[in-house]
């Protein structure tokens, strides 16, 4: 028997004539995700991807952990690859069951078979029935339970036969790089990392922009955002993070513009900068963590005024979600504990006490004319720090 990793994918199967392109991208991403663990051979057959490590000491647990975070993968299984011969299947299945019983106190089981190779003389029900009888004979302490067994012995009969007992869910979605690129406005809060994760799940490569207001925000606040980008890179594989010095822009807005318009004008300046960075990066859209009505800058009127300052489409994956739904995803992907660390970002430092919830675009434009924003925006872009986070 040879231990390999079976990778399943789902939505890619619907891609018709373009399916091979998506499969190739998924395989490239798989190799990139686990290349540090050692040499592997990757093959594809009948909507399955097989990963065969070439090192006897290969870390299967870590490989599976990394693969469950690769967008496009539905599930993974550690499997035994054996010869497609029923006597061999019986023998090796008994070895596998013996190992399972030695580690866990199982009492019931069932066998599920998929016969992908129709040349094999036994059909799927017959294989399951005969193999189940052999296991009962070999392990009389076991009994068959169809509806809720302690474990399932899965058998896939193809060119080779694969036997396994675990199916480990992964993140699903589409492979990164199959849907162009977008730029994420990444704060240190809960929402924007989740928004980035959700858009990346659809195959979109992301770059991130963070606005940093030193000395009003600490170095720890900057490190917090870098840590969030590192967590996202576990799914996105590589993120280019643009850290924009935003202090001068915020001070200019604070000094020259009405207090109740500070938040919306600051937000518009961020969008201008993010769009210019996106254009240079070849991105086609901006992504934010905004949700309708969550705060003053996220009313319908505020979002309209914010959108009007850029030409690119602005994607808001969280637009109809409430906070608890967002928190649930943040916990799931591992960003929540970092997001709630008590280091303020620029949005919370320069905030008006009574912000406009229904801003009027014409009035905002008049207020912006009082500030020297264009020169300061150009300066901020020139002094932006760029970090590449994650694997190549």
PDB file of C-alpha atoms in Angstrom, residues 142-312:
ATOM      1  CA  UNK A 142     -18.022  -5.243  14.466  1.00  0.00           C
ATOM      2  CA  UNK A 143     -21.560  -4.987  13.104  1.00  0.00           C
ATOM      3  CA  UNK A 144     -23.005  -3.231  10.081  1.00  0.00           C
ATOM      4  CA  UNK A 145     -24.922   0.029  10.647  1.00  0.00           C
ATOM      5  CA  UNK A 146     -26.162   1.685   7.460  1.00  0.00           C
ATOM      6  CA  UNK A 147     -27.597   4.953   8.789  1.00  0.00           C
ATOM      7  CA  UNK A 148     -25.111   6.098  11.426  1.00  0.00           C
ATOM      8  CA  UNK A 149     -21.988   3.905  11.540  1.00  0.00           C
ATOM      9  CA  UNK A 150     -18.953   4.646  13.698  1.00  0.00           C
ATOM     10  CA  UNK A 151     -16.868   4.653  10.533  1.00  0.00           C
ATOM     11  CA  UNK A 152     -17.273   4.223   6.790  1.00  0.00           C
ATOM     12  CA  UNK A 153     -14.815   2.312   4.672  1.00  0.00           C
ATOM     13  CA  UNK A 154     -14.723   4.118   1.328  1.00  0.00           C
ATOM     14  CA  UNK A 155     -13.513   2.243  -1.741  1.00  0.00           C
ATOM     15  CA  UNK A 156     -12.891   3.891  -5.127  1.00  0.00           C
ATOM     16  CA  UNK A 157     -12.103   1.459  -7.926  1.00  0.00           C
ATOM     17  CA  UNK A 158     -10.283   3.185 -10.750  1.00  0.00           C
ATOM     18  CA  UNK A 159      -7.048   2.400 -12.620  1.00  0.00           C
ATOM     19  CA  UNK A 160      -5.780   1.886  -9.088  1.00  0.00           C
ATOM     20  CA  UNK A 161      -8.017   1.364  -6.069  1.00  0.00           C
ATOM     21  CA  UNK A 162      -8.129   3.858  -3.203  1.00  0.00           C
ATOM     22  CA  UNK A 163      -9.383   2.981   0.280  1.00  0.00           C
ATOM     23  CA  UNK A 164      -9.931   5.453   3.114  1.00  0.00           C
ATOM     24  CA  UNK A 165     -12.124   6.325   6.071  1.00  0.00           C
ATOM     25  CA  UNK A 166     -11.875  10.126   6.375  1.00  0.00           C
ATOM     26  CA  UNK A 167     -13.345  12.964   4.295  1.00  0.00           C
ATOM     27  CA  UNK A 168     -12.052  16.304   5.566  1.00  0.00           C
ATOM     28  CA  UNK A 169     -13.981  19.410   4.404  1.00  0.00           C
ATOM     29  CA  UNK A 170     -12.080  22.256   2.735  1.00  0.00           C
ATOM     30  CA  UNK A 171     -13.007  25.831   1.818  1.00  0.00           C
ATOM     31  CA  UNK A 172     -14.569  25.171  -1.636  1.00  0.00           C
ATOM     32  CA  UNK A 173     -14.824  28.193  -3.953  1.00  0.00           C
ATOM     33  CA  UNK A 174     -12.725  28.790  -7.073  1.00  0.00           C
ATOM     34  CA  UNK A 175      -8.934  28.637  -7.476  1.00  0.00           C
ATOM     35  CA  UNK A 176      -7.098  31.894  -6.767  1.00  0.00           C
ATOM     36  CA  UNK A 177      -6.082  33.541 -10.025  1.00  0.00           C
ATOM     37  CA  UNK A 178      -9.054  32.416 -12.121  1.00  0.00           C
ATOM     38  CA  UNK A 179     -10.993  35.681 -11.691  1.00  0.00           C
ATOM     39  CA  UNK A 180      -8.465  38.498 -12.120  1.00  0.00           C
ATOM     40  CA  UNK A 181      -7.384  40.816  -9.287  1.00  0.00           C
ATOM     41  CA  UNK A 182      -8.959  43.288  -6.842  1.00  0.00           C
ATOM     42  CA  UNK A 183      -7.599  45.637  -4.171  1.00  0.00           C
ATOM     43  CA  UNK A 184      -8.901  45.235  -0.621  1.00  0.00           C
ATOM     44  CA  UNK A 185      -9.085  48.184   1.792  1.00  0.00           C
ATOM     45  CA  UNK A 186      -7.752  46.359   4.848  1.00  0.00           C
ATOM     46  CA  UNK A 187      -8.275  47.915   8.276  1.00  0.00           C
ATOM     47  CA  UNK A 188      -7.470  46.355  11.620  1.00  0.00           C
ATOM     48  CA  UNK A 189     -11.118  45.539  12.296  1.00  0.00           C
ATOM     49  CA  UNK A 190     -13.256  42.432  11.980  1.00  0.00           C
ATOM     50  CA  UNK A 191     -15.018  43.170   8.701  1.00  0.00           C
ATOM     51  CA  UNK A 192     -12.422  43.860   6.014  1.00  0.00           C
ATOM     52  CA  UNK A 193     -10.389  40.632   6.453  1.00  0.00           C
ATOM     53  CA  UNK A 194     -13.629  38.655   6.097  1.00  0.00           C
ATOM     54  CA  UNK A 195     -14.540  40.632   2.964  1.00  0.00           C
ATOM     55  CA  UNK A 196     -11.111  39.879   1.497  1.00  0.00           C
ATOM     56  CA  UNK A 197     -11.479  36.180   2.280  1.00  0.00           C
ATOM     57  CA  UNK A 198     -14.919  36.051   0.689  1.00  0.00           C
ATOM     58  CA  UNK A 199     -13.863  37.725  -2.565  1.00  0.00           C
ATOM     59  CA  UNK A 200     -10.720  35.566  -2.745  1.00  0.00           C
ATOM     60  CA  UNK A 201     -12.947  32.502  -2.383  1.00  0.00           C
ATOM     61  CA  UNK A 202     -14.379  33.354  -5.790  1.00  0.00           C
ATOM     62  CA  UNK A 203     -10.947  33.016  -7.396  1.00  0.00           C
ATOM     63  CA  UNK A 204      -9.980  36.690  -7.163  1.00  0.00           C
ATOM     64  CA  UNK A 205      -6.336  37.486  -6.439  1.00  0.00           C
ATOM     65  CA  UNK A 206      -6.152  40.287  -3.878  1.00  0.00           C
ATOM     66  CA  UNK A 207      -3.744  43.028  -3.013  1.00  0.00           C
ATOM     67  CA  UNK A 208      -4.412  45.024   0.145  1.00  0.00           C
ATOM     68  CA  UNK A 209      -4.173  48.699   1.083  1.00  0.00           C
ATOM     69  CA  UNK A 210      -3.890  49.828   4.692  1.00  0.00           C
ATOM     70  CA  UNK A 211      -4.003  53.474   5.832  1.00  0.00           C
ATOM     71  CA  UNK A 212      -1.577  54.195   8.645  1.00  0.00           C
ATOM     72  CA  UNK A 213      -1.720  57.374  10.771  1.00  0.00           C
ATOM     73  CA  UNK A 214       1.492  57.446  12.770  1.00  0.00           C
ATOM     74  CA  UNK A 215       1.962  58.767  15.482  1.00  0.00           C
ATOM     75  CA  UNK A 216      -1.788  58.813  16.155  1.00  0.00           C
ATOM     76  CA  UNK A 217      -1.838  55.057  15.650  1.00  0.00           C
ATOM     77  CA  UNK A 218       0.908  52.908  17.121  1.00  0.00           C
ATOM     78  CA  UNK A 219       3.396  50.551  15.504  1.00  0.00           C
ATOM     79  CA  UNK A 220       1.403  47.738  17.114  1.00  0.00           C
ATOM     80  CA  UNK A 221      -1.633  48.762  15.043  1.00  0.00           C
ATOM     81  CA  UNK A 222       0.473  48.388  11.886  1.00  0.00           C
ATOM     82  CA  UNK A 223       1.802  44.999  13.043  1.00  0.00           C
ATOM     83  CA  UNK A 224      -1.765  43.894  13.711  1.00  0.00           C
ATOM     84  CA  UNK A 225      -2.733  44.522  10.080  1.00  0.00           C
ATOM     85  CA  UNK A 226       0.386  42.712   8.862  1.00  0.00           C
ATOM     86  CA  UNK A 227      -0.644  39.763  11.025  1.00  0.00           C
ATOM     87  CA  UNK A 228      -4.133  39.834   9.487  1.00  0.00           C
ATOM     88  CA  UNK A 229      -2.566  39.815   6.010  1.00  0.00           C
ATOM     89  CA  UNK A 230      -0.469  36.805   7.042  1.00  0.00           C
ATOM     90  CA  UNK A 231      -3.609  34.924   8.095  1.00  0.00           C
ATOM     91  CA  UNK A 232      -5.321  35.793   4.806  1.00  0.00           C
ATOM     92  CA  UNK A 233      -2.237  34.676   2.886  1.00  0.00           C
ATOM     93  CA  UNK A 234      -2.805  31.143   4.201  1.00  0.00           C
ATOM     94  CA  UNK A 235      -5.820  31.119   1.876  1.00  0.00           C
ATOM     95  CA  UNK A 236      -4.660  33.568  -0.806  1.00  0.00           C
ATOM     96  CA  UNK A 237      -1.058  32.227  -0.860  1.00  0.00           C
ATOM     97  CA  UNK A 238       0.436  35.670  -1.492  1.00  0.00           C
ATOM     98  CA  UNK A 239      -0.717  39.182  -0.659  1.00  0.00           C
ATOM     99  CA  UNK A 240       0.991  42.414  -1.581  1.00  0.00           C
ATOM    100  CA  UNK A 241       0.224  44.852   1.252  1.00  0.00           C
ATOM    101  CA  UNK A 242       0.445  48.607   0.559  1.00  0.00           C
ATOM    102  CA  UNK A 243       0.826  50.609   3.784  1.00  0.00           C
ATOM    103  CA  UNK A 244      -0.148  54.204   3.020  1.00  0.00           C
ATOM    104  CA  UNK A 245       0.950  57.095   5.317  1.00  0.00           C
ATOM    105  CA  UNK A 246      -2.365  58.851   5.902  1.00  0.00           C
ATOM    106  CA  UNK A 247      -1.669  61.280   8.752  1.00  0.00           C
ATOM    107  CA  UNK A 248      -1.172  64.449   6.685  1.00  0.00           C
ATOM    108  CA  UNK A 249      -4.359  63.819   4.723  1.00  0.00           C
ATOM    109  CA  UNK A 250      -6.390  63.295   7.872  1.00  0.00           C
ATOM    110  CA  UNK A 251      -4.974  66.418   9.536  1.00  0.00           C
ATOM    111  CA  UNK A 252      -5.769  68.459   6.421  1.00  0.00           C
ATOM    112  CA  UNK A 253      -9.349  67.188   6.369  1.00  0.00           C
ATOM    113  CA  UNK A 254      -9.668  67.739  10.118  1.00  0.00           C
ATOM    114  CA  UNK A 255      -8.502  71.360   9.838  1.00  0.00           C
ATOM    115  CA  UNK A 256     -10.265  72.437   6.641  1.00  0.00           C
ATOM    116  CA  UNK A 257     -13.541  70.512   6.448  1.00  0.00           C
ATOM    117  CA  UNK A 258     -16.743  70.516   8.552  1.00  0.00           C
ATOM    118  CA  UNK A 259     -16.589  68.129  11.498  1.00  0.00           C
ATOM    119  CA  UNK A 260     -19.727  66.228  10.546  1.00  0.00           C
ATOM    120  CA  UNK A 261     -18.196  65.478   7.112  1.00  0.00           C
ATOM    121  CA  UNK A 262     -14.798  64.201   8.309  1.00  0.00           C
ATOM    122  CA  UNK A 263     -15.572  60.498   8.005  1.00  0.00           C
ATOM    123  CA  UNK A 264     -17.059  60.624   4.523  1.00  0.00           C
ATOM    124  CA  UNK A 265     -14.323  62.890   3.100  1.00  0.00           C
ATOM    125  CA  UNK A 266     -11.628  60.720   4.665  1.00  0.00           C
ATOM    126  CA  UNK A 267     -13.285  57.662   3.156  1.00  0.00           C
ATOM    127  CA  UNK A 268     -13.357  59.263  -0.281  1.00  0.00           C
ATOM    128  CA  UNK A 269      -9.625  60.049  -0.053  1.00  0.00           C
ATOM    129  CA  UNK A 270      -8.956  56.410   0.803  1.00  0.00           C
ATOM    130  CA  UNK A 271     -10.947  55.273  -2.213  1.00  0.00           C
ATOM    131  CA  UNK A 272      -9.002  57.592  -4.521  1.00  0.00           C
ATOM    132  CA  UNK A 273      -5.688  56.215  -3.266  1.00  0.00           C
ATOM    133  CA  UNK A 274      -6.873  52.611  -3.413  1.00  0.00           C
ATOM    134  CA  UNK A 275      -8.093  53.063  -6.994  1.00  0.00           C
ATOM    135  CA  UNK A 276      -4.774  54.534  -8.146  1.00  0.00           C
ATOM    136  CA  UNK A 277      -2.876  51.661  -6.527  1.00  0.00           C
ATOM    137  CA  UNK A 278      -5.324  49.228  -8.130  1.00  0.00           C
ATOM    138  CA  UNK A 279      -4.780  50.739 -11.574  1.00  0.00           C
ATOM    139  CA  UNK A 280      -1.009  50.314 -11.271  1.00  0.00           C
ATOM    140  CA  UNK A 281      -1.472  46.745 -10.049  1.00  0.00           C
ATOM    141  CA  UNK A 282      -3.741  45.787 -12.944  1.00  0.00           C
ATOM    142  CA  UNK A 283      -6.702  45.213 -10.616  1.00  0.00           C
ATOM    143  CA  UNK A 284     -10.245  45.611 -11.880  1.00  0.00           C
ATOM    144  CA  UNK A 285     -12.163  46.392  -8.671  1.00  0.00           C
ATOM    145  CA  UNK A 286     -11.956  47.592  -5.083  1.00  0.00           C
ATOM    146  CA  UNK A 287     -13.180  45.550  -2.104  1.00  0.00           C
ATOM    147  CA  UNK A 288     -14.353  46.888   1.262  1.00  0.00           C
ATOM    148  CA  UNK A 289     -15.840  45.412   4.427  1.00  0.00           C
ATOM    149  CA  UNK A 290     -18.837  47.741   4.514  1.00  0.00           C
ATOM    150  CA  UNK A 291     -22.341  46.593   5.416  1.00  0.00           C
ATOM    151  CA  UNK A 292     -25.475  48.693   4.933  1.00  0.00           C
ATOM    152  CA  UNK A 293     -26.387  50.654   8.049  1.00  0.00           C
ATOM    153  CA  UNK A 294     -23.654  49.323  10.328  1.00  0.00           C
ATOM    154  CA  UNK A 295     -22.101  52.763  10.981  1.00  0.00           C
ATOM    155  CA  UNK A 296     -22.684  56.325   9.786  1.00  0.00           C
ATOM    156  CA  UNK A 297     -20.360  55.979   6.795  1.00  0.00           C
ATOM    157  CA  UNK A 298     -22.298  52.923   5.614  1.00  0.00           C
ATOM    158  CA  UNK A 299     -25.775  54.336   5.060  1.00  0.00           C
ATOM    159  CA  UNK A 300     -27.055  54.160   1.500  1.00  0.00           C
ATOM    160  CA  UNK A 301     -26.437  57.883   1.076  1.00  0.00           C
ATOM    161  CA  UNK A 302     -22.884  57.615   2.407  1.00  0.00           C
ATOM    162  CA  UNK A 303     -22.063  54.659   0.195  1.00  0.00           C
ATOM    163  CA  UNK A 304     -23.393  56.552  -2.817  1.00  0.00           C
ATOM    164  CA  UNK A 305     -21.184  59.558  -2.052  1.00  0.00           C
ATOM    165  CA  UNK A 306     -18.181  57.284  -1.437  1.00  0.00           C
ATOM    166  CA  UNK A 307     -18.672  55.387  -4.703  1.00  0.00           C
ATOM    167  CA  UNK A 308     -18.943  58.580  -6.733  1.00  0.00           C
ATOM    168  CA  UNK A 309     -15.265  59.427  -6.240  1.00  0.00           C
ATOM    169  CA  UNK A 310     -14.002  56.343  -8.134  1.00  0.00           C
ATOM    170  CA  UNK A 311     -14.681  54.768 -11.521  1.00  0.00           C
ATOM    171  CA  UNK A 312     -13.854  51.204 -10.581  1.00  0.00           C
TER     172      UNK A 312
END
